[in-house]
PDB file of C-alpha atoms in Angstrom:
ATOM      1  CA  MET A   1     -20.804 -20.719  -2.434  1.00 69.00           C
ATOM      2  CA  ASN A   2     -19.316 -24.075  -3.136  1.00 75.00           C
ATOM      3  CA  GLY A   3     -15.655 -24.836  -2.496  1.00 78.00           C
ATOM      4  CA  GLU A   4     -14.564 -23.682  -5.951  1.00 81.00           C
ATOM      5  CA  CYS A   5     -16.396 -20.364  -5.532  1.00 83.00           C
ATOM      6  CA  TRP A   6     -14.686 -19.762  -2.175  1.00 85.00           C
ATOM      7  CA  ARG A   7     -11.299 -20.488  -3.803  1.00 84.00           C
ATOM      8  CA  ARG A   8     -12.074 -18.180  -6.726  1.00 87.00           C
ATOM      9  CA  ALA A   9     -13.058 -15.357  -4.371  1.00 88.00           C
ATOM     10  CA  TYR A  10      -9.930 -15.968  -2.306  1.00 87.00           C
ATOM     11  CA  ARG A  11      -7.682 -15.856  -5.398  1.00 88.00           C
ATOM     12  CA  PHE A  12      -9.260 -12.605  -6.580  1.00 91.00           C
ATOM     13  CA  SER A  13      -9.030 -10.831  -3.215  1.00 90.00           C
ATOM     14  CA  SER A  14      -5.602 -12.111  -2.211  1.00 87.00           C
ATOM     15  CA  ARG A  15      -3.967 -10.917  -5.458  1.00 87.00           C
ATOM     16  CA  TRP A  16      -5.285  -7.401  -4.835  1.00 88.00           C
ATOM     17  CA  GLU A  17      -4.407  -7.493  -1.136  1.00 83.00           C
ATOM     18  CA  ALA A  18      -0.845  -8.529  -1.919  1.00 77.00           C
ATOM     19  CA  GLY A  19      -0.478  -5.535  -4.248  1.00 72.00           C
ATOM     20  CA  LYS A  20       0.117  -7.822  -7.228  1.00 74.00           C
ATOM     21  CA  MET A  21      -2.682  -6.250  -9.230  1.00 77.00           C
ATOM     22  CA  GLU A  22      -2.060  -2.611  -8.410  1.00 76.00           C
ATOM     23  CA  PRO A  23      -0.160  -0.949  -5.596  1.00 71.00           C
ATOM     24  CA  GLY A  24      -2.426   1.059  -3.324  1.00 70.00           C
ATOM     25  CA  ALA A  25      -5.542  -1.022  -3.995  1.00 75.00           C
ATOM     26  CA  GLU A  26      -5.267  -3.032  -0.802  1.00 73.00           C
ATOM     27  CA  SER A  27      -7.863  -2.922   1.924  1.00 78.00           C
ATOM     28  CA  LEU A  28      -8.595  -0.285   4.504  1.00 72.00           C
ATOM     29  CA  LEU A  29      -7.161  -2.755   7.006  1.00 64.00           C
ATOM     30  CA  THR A  30      -3.733  -1.331   6.215  1.00 60.00           C
ATOM     31  CA  LEU A  31      -4.895   2.154   7.255  1.00 61.00           C
ATOM     32  CA  ARG A  32      -6.144   1.556  10.797  1.00 55.00           C
ATOM     33  CA  GLY A  33      -5.489   4.284  13.285  1.00 52.00           C
ATOM     34  CA  ARG A  34      -5.581   7.083  10.701  1.00 55.00           C
ATOM     35  CA  GLY A  35      -8.897   8.602  11.824  1.00 54.00           C
ATOM     36  CA  LEU A  36     -11.139   6.727   9.408  1.00 55.00           C
ATOM     37  CA  GLU A  37     -14.879   6.651  10.019  1.00 49.00           C
ATOM     38  CA  MET A  38     -14.901   3.065   8.850  1.00 54.00           C
ATOM     39  CA  GLU A  39     -12.186   0.583   9.489  1.00 53.00           C
ATOM     40  CA  GLY A  40     -12.259  -3.037   8.717  1.00 62.00           C
ATOM     41  CA  GLY A  41     -11.247  -5.854   6.518  1.00 68.00           C
ATOM     42  CA  VAL A  42      -9.872  -9.327   6.871  1.00 74.00           C
ATOM     43  CA  SER A  43      -6.162  -9.864   6.462  1.00 72.00           C
ATOM     44  CA  LEU A  44      -5.606 -12.651   3.952  1.00 76.00           C
ATOM     45  CA  GLU A  45      -1.897 -12.677   4.704  1.00 71.00           C
ATOM     46  CA  ARG A  46      -0.773 -16.254   5.431  1.00 74.00           C
ATOM     47  CA  LEU A  47      -4.331 -17.605   5.104  1.00 79.00           C
ATOM     48  CA  GLY A  48      -5.316 -20.241   2.621  1.00 80.00           C
ATOM     49  CA  PRO A  49      -8.795 -20.418   1.082  1.00 81.00           C
ATOM     50  CA  GLU A  50     -10.256 -22.523   3.912  1.00 82.00           C
ATOM     51  CA  LYS A  51      -8.968 -20.330   6.746  1.00 84.00           C
ATOM     52  CA  ALA A  52      -9.952 -17.209   4.812  1.00 82.00           C
ATOM     53  CA  ALA A  53     -13.469 -18.608   4.424  1.00 83.00           C
ATOM     54  CA  ALA A  54     -13.670 -19.202   8.174  1.00 83.00           C
ATOM     55  CA  ALA A  55     -12.416 -15.665   8.893  1.00 82.00           C
ATOM     56  CA  LEU A  56     -14.951 -14.187   6.477  1.00 81.00           C
ATOM     57  CA  ARG A  57     -17.790 -16.175   8.023  1.00 83.00           C
ATOM     58  CA  GLY A  58     -16.876 -14.672  11.383  1.00 81.00           C
ATOM     59  CA  GLU A  59     -16.515 -11.176   9.940  1.00 80.00           C
ATOM     60  CA  LEU A  60     -19.901 -11.308   8.196  1.00 83.00           C
ATOM     61  CA  GLY A  61     -21.679 -12.821  11.174  1.00 79.00           C
ATOM     62  CA  PRO A  62     -24.709 -15.098  11.308  1.00 76.00           C
ATOM     63  CA  GLU A  63     -26.881 -12.578   9.442  1.00 70.00           C
ATOM     64  CA  LEU A  64     -25.025 -13.185   6.196  1.00 81.00           C
ATOM     65  CA  GLU A  65     -24.053 -16.725   5.236  1.00 85.00           C
ATOM     66  CA  LEU A  66     -22.316 -16.670   1.856  1.00 87.00           C
ATOM     67  CA  ASP A  67     -22.965 -20.373   1.278  1.00 85.00           C
ATOM     68  CA  ASP A  68     -26.640 -19.493   0.689  1.00 86.00           C
ATOM     69  CA  VAL A  69     -26.034 -16.424  -1.503  1.00 90.00           C
ATOM     70  CA  PRO A  70     -25.929 -16.457  -5.315  1.00 92.00           C
ATOM     71  CA  VAL A  71     -22.382 -16.732  -6.643  1.00 93.00           C
ATOM     72  CA  ARG A  72     -21.923 -13.209  -8.043  1.00 95.00           C
ATOM     73  CA  CYS A  73     -23.279 -11.500  -4.942  1.00 95.00           C
ATOM     74  CA  ALA A  74     -21.241 -13.798  -2.718  1.00 93.00           C
ATOM     75  CA  MET A  75     -18.008 -12.863  -4.489  1.00 94.00           C
ATOM     76  CA  VAL A  76     -18.762  -9.130  -4.212  1.00 96.00           C
ATOM     77  CA  LEU A  77     -19.623  -9.525  -0.527  1.00 94.00           C
ATOM     78  CA  TYR A  78     -16.477 -11.583   0.081  1.00 91.00           C
ATOM     79  CA  ASP A  79     -14.132  -9.017  -1.482  1.00 93.00           C
ATOM     80  CA  THR A  80     -15.968  -6.141   0.191  1.00 93.00           C
ATOM     81  CA  ALA A  81     -15.651  -7.805   3.602  1.00 90.00           C
ATOM     82  CA  VAL A  82     -11.937  -8.340   2.947  1.00 88.00           C
ATOM     83  CA  GLY A  83     -11.391  -4.748   1.905  1.00 87.00           C
ATOM     84  CA  MET A  84     -13.921  -2.804   3.930  1.00 88.00           C
ATOM     85  CA  GLY A  85     -15.126  -5.085   6.711  1.00 87.00           C
ATOM     86  CA  GLY A  86     -18.161  -7.250   7.278  1.00 87.00           C
ATOM     87  CA  GLU A  87     -20.279  -4.471   8.739  1.00 88.00           C
ATOM     88  CA  TYR A  88     -19.977  -2.381   5.594  1.00 91.00           C
ATOM     89  CA  ALA A  89     -20.560  -5.447   3.374  1.00 92.00           C
ATOM     90  CA  ARG A  90     -23.859  -6.105   5.168  1.00 92.00           C
ATOM     91  CA  LEU A  91     -24.927  -2.439   5.003  1.00 92.00           C
ATOM     92  CA  MET A  92     -24.039  -2.324   1.300  1.00 96.00           C
ATOM     93  CA  ALA A  93     -26.152  -5.437   0.622  1.00 96.00           C
ATOM     94  CA  LEU A  94     -29.104  -3.996   2.561  1.00 95.00           C
ATOM     95  CA  GLN A  95     -28.918  -0.778   0.573  1.00 96.00           C
ATOM     96  CA  ALA A  96     -28.555  -2.568  -2.784  1.00 97.00           C
ATOM     97  CA  LEU A  97     -31.662  -4.617  -2.008  1.00 96.00           C
ATOM     98  CA  GLY A  98     -33.678  -1.655  -0.699  1.00 95.00           C
ATOM     99  CA  LEU A  99     -33.952  -3.091   2.804  1.00 93.00           C
ATOM    100  CA  PRO A 100     -33.910  -0.970   5.953  1.00 91.00           C
ATOM    101  CA  SER A 101     -30.835  -1.006   8.122  1.00 86.00           C
ATOM    102  CA  GLY A 102     -31.388  -2.404  11.578  1.00 84.00           C
ATOM    103  CA  ARG A 103     -32.750  -5.651  12.944  1.00 80.00           C
ATOM    104  CA  ARG A 104     -35.687  -6.004  10.536  1.00 81.00           C
ATOM    105  CA  GLY A 105     -33.453  -5.533   7.521  1.00 79.00           C
ATOM    106  CA  GLU A 106     -30.832  -7.954   8.830  1.00 78.00           C
ATOM    107  CA  GLU A 107     -33.511 -10.617   9.313  1.00 79.00           C
ATOM    108  CA  ALA A 108     -34.705 -10.208   5.716  1.00 90.00           C
ATOM    109  CA  LEU A 109     -31.231  -9.926   4.172  1.00 92.00           C
ATOM    110  CA  GLN A 110     -30.442 -13.603   3.690  1.00 90.00           C
ATOM    111  CA  LYS A 111     -33.815 -14.355   2.101  1.00 91.00           C
ATOM    112  CA  ALA A 112     -33.639 -11.299  -0.152  1.00 95.00           C
ATOM    113  CA  LEU A 113     -30.177 -12.284  -1.353  1.00 94.00           C
ATOM    114  CA  ARG A 114     -31.339 -15.815  -2.159  1.00 92.00           C
ATOM    115  CA  LEU A 115     -34.203 -14.425  -4.257  1.00 94.00           C
ATOM    116  CA  CYS A 116     -32.470 -11.463  -5.919  1.00 96.00           C
ATOM    117  CA  ASN A 117     -31.317 -11.064  -9.494  1.00 97.00           C
ATOM    118  CA  ASP A 118     -27.696 -12.068  -8.920  1.00 96.00           C
ATOM    119  CA  ALA A 119     -26.123 -10.011 -11.721  1.00 96.00           C
ATOM    120  CA  ARG A 120     -28.087  -6.826 -11.014  1.00 97.00           C
ATOM    121  CA  THR A 121     -27.581  -6.963  -7.261  1.00 97.00           C
ATOM    122  CA  ALA A 122     -23.846  -7.646  -7.620  1.00 97.00           C
ATOM    123  CA  SER A 123     -23.558  -4.679  -9.981  1.00 97.00           C
ATOM    124  CA  ALA A 124     -25.531  -2.442  -7.597  1.00 98.00           C
ATOM    125  CA  MET A 125     -23.227  -3.417  -4.729  1.00 98.00           C
ATOM    126  CA  CYS A 126     -20.166  -2.575  -6.841  1.00 98.00           C
ATOM    127  CA  HIS A 127     -21.646   0.881  -7.569  1.00 98.00           C
ATOM    128  CA  LEU A 128     -22.280   1.449  -3.863  1.00 98.00           C
ATOM    129  CA  ARG A 129     -18.720   0.418  -3.053  1.00 96.00           C
ATOM    130  CA  ARG A 130     -17.323   2.889  -5.605  1.00 97.00           C
ATOM    131  CA  ALA A 131     -19.428   5.636  -4.064  1.00 97.00           C
ATOM    132  CA  ARG A 132     -18.179   4.738  -0.573  1.00 94.00           C
ATOM    133  CA  TYR A 133     -14.551   4.979  -1.672  1.00 93.00           C
ATOM    134  CA  CYS A 134     -15.221   8.421  -3.175  1.00 95.00           C
ATOM    135  CA  GLU A 135     -16.973   9.478   0.030  1.00 93.00           C
ATOM    136  CA  LEU A 136     -14.000   8.305   2.110  1.00 90.00           C
ATOM    137  CA  VAL A 137     -11.597  10.302  -0.056  1.00 92.00           C
ATOM    138  CA  ASN A 138     -13.787  13.410   0.266  1.00 94.00           C
ATOM    139  CA  HIS A 139     -13.670  13.109   4.068  1.00 88.00           C
ATOM    140  CA  HIS A 140     -10.022  12.021   4.215  1.00 87.00           C
ATOM    141  CA  PRO A 141      -7.992  13.708   1.458  1.00 91.00           C
ATOM    142  CA  PHE A 142      -4.850  11.763   2.407  1.00 87.00           C
ATOM    143  CA  LEU A 143      -6.544   8.721   0.817  1.00 88.00           C
ATOM    144  CA  ARG A 144      -6.743  10.340  -2.637  1.00 92.00           C
ATOM    145  CA  ALA A 145      -3.614   8.522  -3.816  1.00 90.00           C
ATOM    146  CA  ARG A 146      -5.370   5.192  -3.185  1.00 89.00           C
ATOM    147  CA  LEU A 147      -8.640   6.003  -4.931  1.00 93.00           C
ATOM    148  CA  ARG A 148      -7.600   4.985  -8.439  1.00 93.00           C
ATOM    149  CA  GLY A 149      -6.397   1.591  -7.220  1.00 92.00           C
ATOM    150  CA  TRP A 150      -9.556   0.999  -5.215  1.00 93.00           C
ATOM    151  CA  LEU A 151     -11.770   1.921  -8.182  1.00 95.00           C
ATOM    152  CA  ARG A 152      -9.791  -0.358 -10.484  1.00 94.00           C
ATOM    153  CA  ARG A 153     -10.221  -3.172  -7.978  1.00 94.00           C
ATOM    154  CA  VAL A 154     -13.994  -2.675  -8.045  1.00 96.00           C
ATOM    155  CA  ASP A 155     -13.923  -2.509 -11.862  1.00 97.00           C
ATOM    156  CA  ALA A 156     -12.019  -5.806 -11.940  1.00 96.00           C
ATOM    157  CA  LEU A 157     -14.456  -7.330  -9.452  1.00 96.00           C
ATOM    158  CA  GLU A 158     -17.428  -6.254 -11.535  1.00 96.00           C
ATOM    159  CA  GLU A 159     -15.797  -7.763 -14.612  1.00 96.00           C
ATOM    160  CA  ALA A 160     -15.075 -11.012 -12.737  1.00 95.00           C
ATOM    161  CA  VAL A 161     -18.723 -11.442 -11.746  1.00 95.00           C
ATOM    162  CA  ARG A 162     -20.247 -10.741 -15.174  1.00 89.00           C
TER     163      ARG A 162
END
């Protein structure tokens, strides 16, 4: 991702996180301590694009460097890490690319992302993210009120990366 791509990803995610796009579509970060199987996310509150990029790099870890990932996939991974955490973003990418989870998959992830069909892989990751939100709501019915907002956020993300 070049500087403009990082700023674009930041603008997209921060509008949703601030509730400007749709109330209830913010990240799981706001729901910590409610018995979720998966917690995570990066708070964009009071961060500019550069600090957000640094936070996301730390959240995604050395296994996933967005600077070397095609633009569409990088934006999906960025917003997923903001909303669902870096661990889930990596697992989602592994699954979308058909790689095994674990050390061998993590080692191959960066190369596979560099060589993938950007549009198809980004779309596959969006589908996996939708499925994860539905799974979370099935396990935690108190999240049902947020599902529509989360799905609209993924729809908007998929539209933004077309």
